[in-house]
Amino acid sequence: MAELLLISDDTHRTARLARDLPNVERSTVFDLYDDASCPTAAELIVSDVKALTSEALSRLRTLLERVRGQYVPYVCLFHDNGARTRAYAELLGASSLLSAASGPAALGSALAELRNRIDPMSDAMRRHGERAERFLCTTFVPRRPLSPVEIAAGTTLIETALQEGGIRSWVRAVRRFDDATHRHCLLVAGLAAAFGGVLMLGAADRHHLVKAALLHDVGKIAIDAAILNKPGKLDAVEMAEMRTHPAHGHAMLVGRGFDESLLAVAHSHHEMLDGSGYPDKLVGSQISDLVRLVTICDIFGALTEHRPYRARMESMPAYDILVGMAGRLDGDLVRAFKPVADAF
């Protein structure tokens, strides 16, 4: 996910601007008139469109509706100070209107101010997220034994971050990461922490749920990266390999001091109540409550993440998919999950 998306009618001009922006690590310049592709979601959006014609306005509105989340700051750069330009910026729902002549430093300051105003916890959450990412990168590696003590420490880190900033801030921090598997584990752990709070679980049970969520996909580190990051649909052979990750995860954890309930989550988080899941086609009561909880968080997290083969889904359509999986997922738990989806 790009930190900054710049929408432009002159990509060479805007690329120069992006290159000189302070404190921006990742940016994408998108051609407003490119009909062959679509930009991905971003934490910040800037439009640098010199000719604000009716067509340009229509294209901007369509793009913003597609990629701008509810809390994403958007700066409209203007190349003339006319009343029509200001009216257009208001119509587009711009958070701020700034003269293009102000230069990169002024734009960088405006973006920083908007980001902090909308999410005052962003800097703290970013630090929490970076610590969690370092933890996963040094712990979830092939052939390295997993320690229950290390996993407990990582779980506490995530719970602390959620207590300080809430699920929305955690999601914003996690989306900055490039590694899809690590990002997904952190996102699902955050969702599980929020879900545990909604269910009013005790501290020990909530900690156990977050630990299970953190470990659920550990087996993916044994899967070929080319399959994990493939930009298109997996073929039958690739899908068969992908579906081995629960067995890999279980093998990595067994005999390491993790209890049976955590082993069950690693092995069975793709099982469905109607027997349509894998690897064992378990049904109904054969699937524990802990597995059911993590599976809901796992599916919602996957739907709301950007993947190489599709854009991320907004929270309510993703929640509707959970509801539509009646008979496969625990309906009572799906209904209980709605406050988490609302907060997301």
mmCIF file of N, CA and C in Angstrom, residues 253-338:
data_model
loop_
_atom_site.group_PDB
_atom_site.id
_atom_site.type_symbol
_atom_site.label_atom_id
_atom_site.label_comp_id
_atom_site.label_asym_id
_atom_site.label_seq_id
_atom_site.Cartn_x
_atom_site.Cartn_y
_atom_site.Cartn_z
ATOM 1 N N LEU A 253 4.573 -25.791 15.447
ATOM 2 C CA LEU A 253 4.199 -25.491 16.830
ATOM 3 C C LEU A 253 4.201 -26.710 17.743
ATOM 4 N N VAL A 254 3.909 -27.894 17.187
ATOM 5 C CA VAL A 254 3.758 -29.080 18.028
ATOM 6 C C VAL A 254 5.088 -29.422 18.714
ATOM 7 N N GLY A 255 4.983 -29.775 19.981
ATOM 8 C CA GLY A 255 6.170 -30.129 20.741
ATOM 9 C C GLY A 255 6.999 -28.954 21.210
ATOM 10 N N ARG A 256 6.474 -27.722 21.018
ATOM 11 C CA ARG A 256 7.226 -26.522 21.416
ATOM 12 C C ARG A 256 6.662 -25.871 22.683
ATOM 13 N N GLY A 257 5.694 -26.511 23.317
ATOM 14 C CA GLY A 257 5.121 -25.945 24.532
ATOM 15 C C GLY A 257 3.834 -25.175 24.310
ATOM 16 N N PHE A 258 3.281 -25.205 23.085
ATOM 17 C CA PHE A 258 2.005 -24.546 22.809
ATOM 18 C C PHE A 258 0.868 -25.516 23.109
ATOM 19 N N ASP A 259 -0.215 -25.018 23.708
ATOM 20 C CA ASP A 259 -1.287 -25.933 24.095
ATOM 21 C C ASP A 259 -2.114 -26.378 22.891
ATOM 22 N N GLU A 260 -2.958 -27.369 23.114
ATOM 23 C CA GLU A 260 -3.711 -27.999 22.033
ATOM 24 C C GLU A 260 -4.657 -27.030 21.338
ATOM 25 N N SER A 261 -5.199 -26.082 22.075
ATOM 26 C CA SER A 261 -6.142 -25.139 21.447
ATOM 27 C C SER A 261 -5.441 -24.257 20.420
ATOM 28 N N LEU A 262 -4.205 -23.860 20.692
ATOM 29 C CA LEU A 262 -3.444 -23.073 19.717
ATOM 30 C C LEU A 262 -3.045 -23.925 18.523
ATOM 31 N N LEU A 263 -2.680 -25.169 18.780
ATOM 32 C CA LEU A 263 -2.357 -26.082 17.675
ATOM 33 C C LEU A 263 -3.574 -26.266 16.771
ATOM 34 N N ALA A 264 -4.762 -26.330 17.377
ATOM 35 C CA ALA A 264 -5.985 -26.507 16.602
ATOM 36 C C ALA A 264 -6.247 -25.306 15.701
ATOM 37 N N VAL A 265 -5.959 -24.109 16.177
ATOM 38 C CA VAL A 265 -6.164 -22.908 15.358
ATOM 39 C C VAL A 265 -5.231 -22.925 14.154
ATOM 40 N N ALA A 266 -3.965 -23.250 14.390
ATOM 41 C CA ALA A 266 -3.015 -23.304 13.278
ATOM 42 C C ALA A 266 -3.438 -24.330 12.236
ATOM 43 N N HIS A 267 -3.994 -25.445 12.704
ATOM 44 C CA HIS A 267 -4.323 -26.551 11.803
ATOM 45 C C HIS A 267 -5.711 -26.437 11.175
ATOM 46 N N SER A 268 -6.649 -25.721 11.822
ATOM 47 C CA SER A 268 -8.057 -25.831 11.415
ATOM 48 C C SER A 268 -8.731 -24.502 11.105
ATOM 49 N N HIS A 269 -7.980 -23.412 10.958
ATOM 50 C CA HIS A 269 -8.639 -22.118 10.767
ATOM 51 C C HIS A 269 -9.302 -21.961 9.404
ATOM 52 N N HIS A 270 -9.129 -22.936 8.506
ATOM 53 C CA HIS A 270 -9.847 -22.914 7.225
ATOM 54 C C HIS A 270 -10.982 -23.941 7.192
ATOM 55 N N GLU A 271 -11.296 -24.540 8.324
ATOM 56 C CA GLU A 271 -12.432 -25.455 8.388
ATOM 57 C C GLU A 271 -13.745 -24.655 8.454
ATOM 58 N N MET A 272 -14.816 -25.215 7.892
ATOM 59 C CA MET A 272 -16.132 -24.592 7.869
ATOM 60 C C MET A 272 -17.144 -25.512 8.560
ATOM 61 N N LEU A 273 -18.134 -24.937 9.183
ATOM 62 C CA LEU A 273 -19.072 -25.725 9.972
ATOM 63 C C LEU A 273 -19.816 -26.766 9.145
ATOM 64 N N ASP A 274 -19.977 -26.506 7.840
ATOM 65 C CA ASP A 274 -20.724 -27.446 6.998
ATOM 66 C C ASP A 274 -19.844 -28.521 6.375
ATOM 67 N N GLY A 275 -18.563 -28.559 6.756
ATOM 68 C CA GLY A 275 -17.667 -29.580 6.239
ATOM 69 C C GLY A 275 -17.005 -29.236 4.921
ATOM 70 N N SER A 276 -17.191 -27.994 4.451
ATOM 71 C CA SER A 276 -16.638 -27.596 3.154
ATOM 72 C C SER A 276 -15.216 -27.045 3.243
ATOM 73 N N GLY A 277 -14.668 -26.981 4.451
ATOM 74 C CA GLY A 277 -13.336 -26.408 4.613
ATOM 75 C C GLY A 277 -12.237 -27.442 4.462
ATOM 76 N N TYR A 278 -11.039 -27.042 4.868
ATOM 77 C CA TYR A 278 -9.887 -27.959 4.769
ATOM 78 C C TYR A 278 -8.973 -27.713 5.967
ATOM 79 N N PRO A 279 -8.087 -28.656 6.308
ATOM 80 C CA PRO A 279 -7.691 -29.860 5.545
ATOM 81 C C PRO A 279 -8.499 -31.122 5.875
ATOM 82 N N ASP A 280 -9.313 -31.093 6.946
ATOM 83 C CA ASP A 280 -9.933 -32.332 7.418
ATOM 84 C C ASP A 280 -11.441 -32.384 7.221
ATOM 85 N N LYS A 281 -12.021 -31.320 6.621
ATOM 86 C CA LYS A 281 -13.475 -31.268 6.407
ATOM 87 C C LYS A 281 -14.243 -31.518 7.707
ATOM 88 N N LEU A 282 -13.788 -30.849 8.773
ATOM 89 C CA LEU A 282 -14.475 -30.943 10.055
ATOM 90 C C LEU A 282 -15.873 -30.342 9.942
ATOM 91 N N VAL A 283 -16.768 -30.753 10.835
ATOM 92 C CA VAL A 283 -18.129 -30.224 10.830
ATOM 93 C C VAL A 283 -18.539 -29.843 12.249
ATOM 94 N N GLY A 284 -19.394 -28.827 12.335
ATOM 95 C CA GLY A 284 -20.062 -28.451 13.578
ATOM 96 C C GLY A 284 -19.194 -28.442 14.806
ATOM 97 N N SER A 285 -19.585 -29.279 15.788
ATOM 98 C CA SER A 285 -18.927 -29.283 17.090
ATOM 99 C C SER A 285 -17.480 -29.755 17.049
ATOM 100 N N GLN A 286 -17.040 -30.293 15.908
ATOM 101 C CA GLN A 286 -15.635 -30.675 15.790
ATOM 102 C C GLN A 286 -14.723 -29.447 15.719
ATOM 103 N N ILE A 287 -15.314 -28.280 15.490
ATOM 104 C CA ILE A 287 -14.550 -27.032 15.364
ATOM 105 C C ILE A 287 -14.736 -26.236 16.649
ATOM 106 N N SER A 288 -13.655 -25.968 17.349
ATOM 107 C CA SER A 288 -13.726 -25.296 18.653
ATOM 108 C C SER A 288 -14.120 -23.832 18.509
ATOM 109 N N ASP A 289 -14.567 -23.254 19.628
ATOM 110 C CA ASP A 289 -14.934 -21.834 19.633
ATOM 111 C C ASP A 289 -13.739 -20.953 19.283
ATOM 112 N N LEU A 290 -12.557 -21.302 19.780
ATOM 113 C CA LEU A 290 -11.374 -20.495 19.491
ATOM 114 C C LEU A 290 -11.087 -20.484 17.988
ATOM 115 N N VAL A 291 -11.195 -21.631 17.341
ATOM 116 C CA VAL A 291 -10.994 -21.694 15.892
ATOM 117 C C VAL A 291 -12.047 -20.855 15.186
ATOM 118 N N ARG A 292 -13.291 -20.951 15.608
ATOM 119 C CA ARG A 292 -14.375 -20.189 14.979
ATOM 120 C C ARG A 292 -14.123 -18.683 15.065
ATOM 121 N N LEU A 293 -13.657 -18.228 16.225
ATOM 122 C CA LEU A 293 -13.363 -16.803 16.416
ATOM 123 C C LEU A 293 -12.258 -16.338 15.469
ATOM 124 N N VAL A 294 -11.174 -17.097 15.423
ATOM 125 C CA VAL A 294 -10.039 -16.704 14.595
ATOM 126 C C VAL A 294 -10.402 -16.766 13.113
ATOM 127 N N THR A 295 -11.206 -17.742 12.719
ATOM 128 C CA THR A 295 -11.594 -17.867 11.318
ATOM 129 C C THR A 295 -12.358 -16.635 10.851
ATOM 130 N N ILE A 296 -13.243 -16.119 11.670
ATOM 131 C CA ILE A 296 -13.990 -14.907 11.313
ATOM 132 C C ILE A 296 -13.029 -13.731 11.138
ATOM 133 N N CYS A 297 -12.109 -13.563 12.068
ATOM 134 C CA CYS A 297 -11.126 -12.477 11.968
ATOM 135 C C CYS A 297 -10.234 -12.663 10.739
ATOM 136 N N ASP A 298 -9.873 -13.910 10.457
ATOM 137 C CA ASP A 298 -9.003 -14.224 9.325
ATOM 138 C C ASP A 298 -9.677 -13.847 7.998
ATOM 139 N N ILE A 299 -10.933 -14.250 7.821
ATOM 140 C CA ILE A 299 -11.645 -13.964 6.570
ATOM 141 C C ILE A 299 -11.866 -12.468 6.410
ATOM 142 N N PHE A 300 -12.301 -11.800 7.470
ATOM 143 C CA PHE A 300 -12.530 -10.352 7.388
ATOM 144 C C PHE A 300 -11.223 -9.628 7.086
ATOM 145 N N GLY A 301 -10.142 -10.032 7.752
ATOM 146 C CA GLY A 301 -8.846 -9.404 7.498
ATOM 147 C C GLY A 301 -8.404 -9.578 6.067
ATOM 148 N N ALA A 302 -8.566 -10.791 5.519
ATOM 149 C CA ALA A 302 -8.153 -11.055 4.141
ATOM 150 C C ALA A 302 -8.956 -10.223 3.151
ATOM 151 N N LEU A 303 -10.260 -10.089 3.392
ATOM 152 C CA LEU A 303 -11.106 -9.327 2.478
ATOM 153 C C LEU A 303 -10.762 -7.838 2.474
ATOM 154 N N THR A 304 -10.344 -7.315 3.614
ATOM 155 C CA THR A 304 -10.102 -5.875 3.722
ATOM 156 C C THR A 304 -8.645 -5.495 3.475
ATOM 157 N N GLU A 305 -7.821 -6.461 3.097
ATOM 158 C CA GLU A 305 -6.434 -6.190 2.733
ATOM 159 C C GLU A 305 -6.293 -6.070 1.223
ATOM 160 N N HIS A 306 -5.325 -5.260 0.800
ATOM 161 C CA HIS A 306 -4.957 -5.264 -0.615
ATOM 162 C C HIS A 306 -4.149 -6.523 -0.895
ATOM 163 N N ARG A 307 -4.480 -7.203 -1.972
ATOM 164 C CA ARG A 307 -3.755 -8.385 -2.395
ATOM 165 C C ARG A 307 -3.232 -8.158 -3.810
ATOM 166 N N PRO A 308 -2.189 -8.886 -4.234
ATOM 167 C CA PRO A 308 -1.638 -8.669 -5.580
ATOM 168 C C PRO A 308 -2.670 -8.827 -6.695
ATOM 169 N N TYR A 309 -3.717 -9.613 -6.444
ATOM 170 C CA TYR A 309 -4.698 -9.909 -7.480
ATOM 171 C C TYR A 309 -6.004 -9.134 -7.327
ATOM 172 N N ARG A 310 -6.153 -8.303 -6.291
ATOM 173 C CA ARG A 310 -7.374 -7.518 -6.142
ATOM 174 C C ARG A 310 -7.171 -6.384 -5.151
ATOM 175 N N ALA A 311 -8.042 -5.370 -5.279
ATOM 176 C CA ALA A 311 -8.019 -4.256 -4.342
ATOM 177 C C ALA A 311 -8.690 -4.674 -3.033
ATOM 178 N N ARG A 312 -8.406 -3.961 -1.962
ATOM 179 C CA ARG A 312 -9.030 -4.281 -0.684
ATOM 180 C C ARG A 312 -10.508 -3.888 -0.705
ATOM 181 N N MET A 313 -11.283 -4.548 0.101
ATOM 182 C CA MET A 313 -12.714 -4.298 0.210
ATOM 183 C C MET A 313 -12.981 -3.417 1.428
ATOM 184 N N GLU A 314 -13.971 -2.559 1.342
ATOM 185 C CA GLU A 314 -14.357 -1.756 2.504
ATOM 186 C C GLU A 314 -15.010 -2.657 3.555
ATOM 187 N N SER A 315 -15.083 -2.168 4.783
ATOM 188 C CA SER A 315 -15.452 -3.028 5.902
ATOM 189 C C SER A 315 -16.883 -3.554 5.817
ATOM 190 N N MET A 316 -17.854 -2.732 5.424
ATOM 191 C CA MET A 316 -19.232 -3.209 5.428
ATOM 192 C C MET A 316 -19.506 -4.260 4.344
ATOM 193 N N PRO A 317 -19.035 -4.076 3.100
ATOM 194 C CA PRO A 317 -19.187 -5.180 2.138
ATOM 195 C C PRO A 317 -18.484 -6.454 2.598
ATOM 196 N N ALA A 318 -17.335 -6.297 3.253
ATOM 197 C CA ALA A 318 -16.632 -7.479 3.768
ATOM 198 C C ALA A 318 -17.459 -8.157 4.859
ATOM 199 N N TYR A 319 -18.050 -7.354 5.733
ATOM 200 C CA TYR A 319 -18.902 -7.934 6.780
ATOM 201 C C TYR A 319 -20.115 -8.630 6.172
ATOM 202 N N ASP A 320 -20.679 -8.051 5.122
ATOM 203 C CA ASP A 320 -21.824 -8.674 4.460
ATOM 204 C C ASP A 320 -21.461 -10.060 3.920
ATOM 205 N N ILE A 321 -20.221 -10.225 3.466
ATOM 206 C CA ILE A 321 -19.782 -11.544 3.002
ATOM 207 C C ILE A 321 -19.767 -12.535 4.165
ATOM 208 N N LEU A 322 -19.311 -12.092 5.334
ATOM 209 C CA LEU A 322 -19.363 -12.960 6.512
ATOM 210 C C LEU A 322 -20.798 -13.391 6.798
ATOM 211 N N VAL A 323 -21.710 -12.426 6.748
ATOM 212 C CA VAL A 323 -23.122 -12.734 7.000
ATOM 213 C C VAL A 323 -23.636 -13.732 5.969
ATOM 214 N N GLY A 324 -23.190 -13.570 4.725
ATOM 215 C CA GLY A 324 -23.620 -14.458 3.656
ATOM 216 C C GLY A 324 -23.053 -15.861 3.758
ATOM 217 N N MET A 325 -22.122 -16.067 4.664
ATOM 218 C CA MET A 325 -21.536 -17.406 4.852
ATOM 219 C C MET A 325 -22.259 -18.174 5.950
ATOM 220 N N ALA A 326 -23.544 -17.861 6.111
ATOM 221 C CA ALA A 326 -24.363 -18.567 7.110
ATOM 222 C C ALA A 326 -24.318 -20.069 6.842
ATOM 223 N N GLY A 327 -24.165 -20.823 7.913
ATOM 224 C CA GLY A 327 -24.052 -22.263 7.779
ATOM 225 C C GLY A 327 -22.617 -22.733 7.689
ATOM 226 N N ARG A 328 -21.735 -21.841 7.247
ATOM 227 C CA ARG A 328 -20.313 -22.176 7.181
ATOM 228 C C ARG A 328 -19.572 -21.567 8.368
ATOM 229 N N LEU A 329 -19.990 -20.353 8.759
ATOM 230 C CA LEU A 329 -19.437 -19.682 9.930
ATOM 231 C C LEU A 329 -20.475 -19.672 11.041
ATOM 232 N N ASP A 330 -20.026 -19.468 12.266
ATOM 233 C CA ASP A 330 -20.918 -19.403 13.426
ATOM 234 C C ASP A 330 -21.711 -18.098 13.363
ATOM 235 N N GLY A 331 -23.018 -18.193 13.107
ATOM 236 C CA GLY A 331 -23.841 -16.996 12.920
ATOM 237 C C GLY A 331 -23.865 -16.088 14.133
ATOM 238 N N ASP A 332 -23.931 -16.656 15.337
ATOM 239 C CA ASP A 332 -23.946 -15.827 16.544
ATOM 240 C C ASP A 332 -22.655 -15.019 16.663
ATOM 241 N N LEU A 333 -21.526 -15.652 16.347
ATOM 242 C CA LEU A 333 -20.248 -14.952 16.439
ATOM 243 C C LEU A 333 -20.112 -13.905 15.336
ATOM 244 N N VAL A 334 -20.626 -14.194 14.151
ATOM 245 C CA VAL A 334 -20.593 -13.196 13.084
ATOM 246 C C VAL A 334 -21.386 -11.955 13.492
ATOM 247 N N ARG A 335 -22.563 -12.150 14.077
ATOM 248 C CA ARG A 335 -23.352 -10.999 14.541
ATOM 249 C C ARG A 335 -22.608 -10.241 15.634
ATOM 250 N N ALA A 336 -21.930 -10.962 16.510
ATOM 251 C CA ALA A 336 -21.169 -10.305 17.578
ATOM 252 C C ALA A 336 -19.971 -9.536 17.037
ATOM 253 N N PHE A 337 -19.506 -9.917 15.851
ATOM 254 C CA PHE A 337 -18.339 -9.273 15.254
ATOM 255 C C PHE A 337 -18.675 -7.907 14.647
ATOM 256 N N LYS A 338 -19.936 -7.604 14.438
ATOM 257 C CA LYS A 338 -20.297 -6.380 13.719
ATOM 258 C C LYS A 338 -19.706 -5.100 14.329
#
